Coordinates of C-alpha atoms in Angstrom, one line a residue:
X1 CA 120.2 129.3 95.3
X2 CA 116.2 129.2 96.0
X3 CA 116.2 126.3 98.4
X4 CA 114.9 126.8 101.9
X5 CA 117.2 126.6 104.9
X6 CA 117.5 123.1 106.1
X7 CA 115.0 122.1 108.8
X8 CA 112.5 125.0 107.9
X9 CA 109.0 124.8 108.6
X10 CA 107.1 126.4 105.7
X11 CA 103.8 127.9 106.4
X12 CA 101.1 126.9 103.9
X13 CA 97.4 127.9 103.5
X14 CA 94.7 127.4 101.0
X15 CA 93.2 130.5 99.6
X16 CA 89.4 131.7 99.2
X17 CA 87.9 128.8 101.2
X18 CA 87.8 126.8 98.1
X19 CA 87.8 122.9 98.0
X20 CA 86.2 120.2 100.2
X21 CA 88.1 119.0 103.0
X22 CA 88.3 115.7 101.4
X23 CA 90.2 117.3 98.5
X24 CA 92.4 119.2 101.0
X25 CA 93.5 116.4 103.0
X26 CA 94.5 114.6 100.0
X27 CA 96.6 117.3 98.5
X28 CA 98.1 117.9 101.8
X29 CA 99.3 114.3 102.1
X30 CA 100.7 114.2 98.8
X31 CA 102.6 117.4 99.3
X32 CA 104.0 116.1 102.6
X33 CA 105.2 112.9 100.8
X34 CA 108.5 114.9 100.4
X35 CA 109.1 115.1 104.3
X36 CA 109.8 111.7 104.1
X37 CA 113.1 112.1 102.6
X38 CA 113.7 115.9 103.3
X39 CA 114.5 117.6 106.4
X40 CA 111.6 120.2 105.6
X41 CA 107.9 120.6 106.8
X42 CA 105.0 122.0 105.1
X43 CA 102.6 123.3 107.8
X44 CA 99.1 123.9 106.7
X45 CA 97.5 126.7 108.5
X46 CA 93.9 128.3 108.6
X47 CA 92.7 130.1 105.4
X48 CA 92.6 133.4 107.6
X49 CA 96.2 133.2 108.6
X50 CA 97.5 136.8 107.8
X51 CA 101.0 135.7 107.0
X52 CA 102.3 132.5 105.3
X53 CA 105.3 131.4 103.0
X54 CA 103.0 129.6 100.6
X55 CA 99.6 130.2 99.4
X56 CA 97.4 127.5 97.3
X57 CA 94.8 128.3 94.9
X58 CA 92.6 125.4 93.9
X59 CA 91.2 126.4 90.4
X60 CA 89.4 125.0 87.5
X61 CA 89.1 124.9 83.9
X62 CA 87.4 128.4 83.6
X63 CA 90.4 130.5 85.4
X64 CA 92.9 129.0 82.9
X65 CA 95.6 129.1 85.7
X66 CA 96.7 125.5 85.2
X67 CA 99.3 124.0 87.3
X68 CA 102.3 126.1 88.4
X69 CA 104.4 127.1 91.4
X70 CA 106.8 129.7 92.5
X71 CA 110.5 128.3 92.9
X72 CA 111.8 127.8 96.4
X73 CA 112.3 131.0 98.6
X74 CA 110.9 133.1 95.5
X75 CA 107.6 132.4 97.4
X76 CA 108.6 134.8 100.1
X77 CA 108.8 137.6 97.5
X78 CA 105.1 137.3 96.5
X79 CA 102.5 139.7 98.1
X80 CA 100.3 137.9 100.7
X81 CA 97.1 138.3 98.9
X82 CA 98.4 136.4 96.0
X83 CA 98.9 132.8 95.5
X84 CA 102.3 131.1 95.2
X85 CA 101.0 127.8 93.9
X86 CA 98.0 127.1 91.5
X87 CA 96.6 123.7 91.1
X88 CA 93.7 123.0 88.5
X89 CA 91.5 120.6 90.4
X90 CA 89.5 119.8 87.2
X91 CA 92.4 117.6 86.2
X92 CA 92.0 115.5 89.2
X93 CA 88.6 114.1 88.3
X94 CA 88.2 110.7 87.0
X95 CA 86.2 111.4 83.9
X96 CA 85.9 107.8 83.0
X97 CA 83.8 107.0 85.9
X98 CA 81.6 109.7 84.6
X99 CA 81.3 108.6 81.4
X100 CA 80.4 105.2 82.7
X101 CA 77.6 106.8 84.6
X102 CA 76.6 108.6 81.2
X103 CA 76.4 105.4 79.6
X104 CA 74.7 103.3 82.2
X105 CA 72.1 105.7 83.5
X106 CA 73.9 106.7 86.7
X107 CA 73.5 109.8 88.9
X108 CA 75.6 112.1 86.5
X109 CA 73.2 111.2 83.6
X110 CA 70.3 112.0 85.9
X111 CA 72.0 115.3 86.7
X112 CA 72.2 116.3 83.1
X113 CA 68.5 115.4 82.4
X114 CA 67.4 117.4 85.4
X115 CA 69.0 120.5 84.2
X116 CA 67.7 120.1 80.6
X117 CA 70.7 119.1 78.8
X118 CA 70.5 118.4 74.9
X119 CA 71.8 114.9 75.0
X120 CA 71.1 114.2 71.3
X121 CA 74.1 116.5 70.5
X122 CA 76.2 115.7 73.6
X123 CA 79.9 115.9 73.0
X124 CA 82.9 114.7 75.1
X125 CA 83.9 118.6 75.5
X126 CA 80.5 119.1 77.2
X127 CA 81.0 116.2 79.2
X128 CA 84.3 117.3 80.7
X129 CA 82.7 121.1 81.2
X130 CA 79.6 119.5 83.0
X131 CA 81.8 117.0 85.2
X132 CA 83.9 120.0 86.3
X133 CA 80.9 122.0 87.3
X134 CA 79.1 119.0 88.8
X135 CA 78.9 119.1 92.4
X136 CA 79.1 115.4 93.3
X137 CA 78.9 114.6 97.0
X138 CA 81.0 111.6 96.0
X139 CA 83.4 113.0 93.7
X140 CA 85.3 110.5 91.7
X141 CA 89.1 111.4 91.7
X142 CA 91.8 110.3 89.6
X143 CA 94.1 109.9 92.5
X144 CA 97.5 109.1 90.5
X145 CA 97.1 112.4 88.5
X146 CA 96.5 114.2 91.9
X147 CA 99.4 112.7 93.5
X148 CA 101.7 113.3 90.7
X149 CA 100.8 116.9 89.7
X150 CA 100.6 117.9 93.5
X151 CA 104.2 116.5 94.3
X152 CA 105.3 117.9 91.0
X153 CA 104.3 121.4 92.0
X154 CA 105.4 121.1 95.8
X155 CA 108.7 119.8 94.3
X156 CA 109.0 123.3 92.5
X157 CA 108.1 125.0 95.7
X158 CA 111.0 123.2 97.3
X159 CA 113.5 124.7 94.7
X160 CA 113.3 121.7 92.2
X161 CA 113.4 122.5 88.6
X162 CA 111.8 120.6 85.6
X163 CA 113.8 117.6 84.8
X164 CA 113.6 117.9 80.9
X165 CA 115.6 121.2 81.4
X166 CA 118.5 119.1 82.4
X167 CA 121.5 120.2 80.0
X168 CA 121.8 117.7 77.0
X169 CA 119.0 115.5 78.2
X170 CA 116.5 115.6 75.3
X171 CA 116.8 116.6 71.7
X172 CA 113.9 118.4 71.1
X173 CA 112.2 118.9 67.7
X174 CA 111.5 122.5 68.6
X175 CA 108.8 123.4 66.0
X176 CA 106.4 120.6 66.9
X177 CA 106.8 121.3 70.3
X178 CA 105.7 125.0 70.1
X179 CA 102.7 123.9 68.1
X180 CA 101.8 121.4 70.6
X181 CA 101.8 123.8 73.7
X182 CA 100.4 126.7 71.8
X183 CA 97.2 124.4 70.9
X184 CA 96.9 122.4 74.2
X185 CA 98.2 125.0 77.0
X186 CA 97.8 128.3 75.1
X187 CA 101.6 128.9 75.8
X188 CA 103.5 131.5 73.7
X189 CA 107.0 130.7 72.3
X190 CA 108.5 132.3 75.6
X191 CA 106.5 130.3 78.0
X192 CA 107.6 127.1 76.1
X193 CA 111.1 128.0 76.1
X194 CA 111.0 128.5 79.8
X195 CA 109.0 125.6 80.9
X196 CA 109.9 122.9 78.4
X197 CA 113.1 123.9 76.4
X198 CA 115.6 125.9 78.1
X199 CA 118.6 123.9 79.6
X200 CA 119.5 125.3 83.0
X201 CA 123.3 125.2 84.3
X202 CA 121.5 125.5 87.7
X203 CA 121.4 121.6 87.8
X204 CA 125.2 121.7 87.8
X205 CA 125.2 123.1 91.3
X206 CA 123.2 120.2 92.5
X207 CA 125.7 117.6 91.0
X208 CA 122.8 115.4 89.8
X209 CA 122.4 113.4 86.6
X210 CA 119.5 113.2 84.2
X211 CA 116.5 111.3 85.8
X212 CA 114.0 110.5 83.1
X213 CA 111.7 109.0 85.8
X214 CA 111.8 112.1 88.1
X215 CA 108.3 113.5 89.3
X216 CA 109.7 116.8 88.0
X217 CA 109.8 115.6 84.2
X218 CA 107.1 116.4 81.9
X219 CA 105.7 113.5 79.5
X220 CA 107.6 113.5 76.2
X221 CA 106.1 112.0 72.9
X222 CA 108.3 110.5 70.1
X223 CA 107.2 113.2 67.6
X224 CA 108.4 116.1 70.2
X225 CA 112.0 114.6 69.6
X226 CA 114.4 114.4 66.7
X227 CA 115.5 111.0 67.8
X228 CA 112.1 109.4 68.8
X229 CA 113.1 109.6 72.4
X230 CA 109.9 109.3 74.8
X231 CA 109.3 109.9 78.6
X232 CA 106.0 108.4 80.1
X233 CA 103.9 110.2 82.8
X234 CA 105.5 110.1 86.1
X235 CA 103.1 110.1 89.2
X236 CA 105.5 109.0 92.0
X237 CA 108.8 110.2 93.4
X238 CA 111.7 108.4 91.7
X239 CA 114.8 107.2 93.6
X240 CA 116.6 110.1 92.0
X241 CA 113.9 112.7 93.1
X242 CA 114.5 111.0 96.8
X243 CA 118.1 111.4 96.6
X244 CA 118.6 114.9 95.4
X245 CA 115.6 116.5 98.0
X246 CA 117.6 114.3 100.7
X247 CA 120.9 116.1 99.5
X248 CA 119.3 119.4 99.7
X249 CA 117.6 119.1 103.0
X250 CA 119.4 116.5 105.0
X251 CA 118.2 114.8 108.1
X252 CA 121.8 114.0 109.2
X253 CA 123.4 117.3 109.3
X254 CA 122.4 121.0 109.9
X255 CA 123.5 122.2 106.4
X256 CA 123.4 120.5 103.2
X257 CA 126.9 120.1 101.6
X258 CA 125.6 120.9 98.3
X259 CA 123.9 124.2 99.9
X260 CA 124.8 127.5 98.0
X261 CA 125.6 130.5 100.4
X262 CA 122.9 133.0 100.3
X263 CA 123.2 136.7 100.8
X264 CA 120.5 139.3 101.2
X265 CA 121.1 143.0 100.2
X266 CA 119.4 145.8 101.7
X267 CA 119.4 149.6 101.3
X268 CA 120.3 149.6 97.9
X269 CA 121.5 152.7 96.7

């Protein structure tokens, strides 16, 4: 069992003084959306706090760290100088807004001209790179993407698994899935197995049913399955998400009825 103790206050900090206060405030707000339904608290503390349960690293395209989190109390096993949760903030940008500025002669186009950009051979890949490096004081954000991804990763931090790992939930076309994630995420077979394909019997301990609209579910395209099954992009907590997190961290009792006893072994050997 990787769940925290019911009612626990989880100390969280951002790392390396990265991220504007506006961006941090939005991330904190979306993370704390779980608190509406769970008897748990994410307490965000200053960056220079020496000891925390969780540490959030805000990254981008260049570092290649993507979005991921340690699972539940596994966060406590990570050295204090390392992050427990990664967010690629370049994924949170509203690129359509900057495409519009490019086409309409807005501030972003002027920024490109001022730095001597070759606009005759300019591609969408160039645009995505330049936007992610553009220090826009009024950054245009894709709030839906930011909300969904942040809630998803903090769901992992509370101990929730990927919903597509639910046993017999999806009939995968494994070859096409491996090729897709290799191309777009750079994942090898073992990483795809772990994050996408492996069914987990841990779900049985929670007594839940498969939830295709869960915030913890990856999008699934028809060509990724043998029967054409699809799942859309879920950016909001589902009724099932609220139910399971309330069961794991109930507000009306001291200990969850689905809690699994935890033991700690010391002085091994």
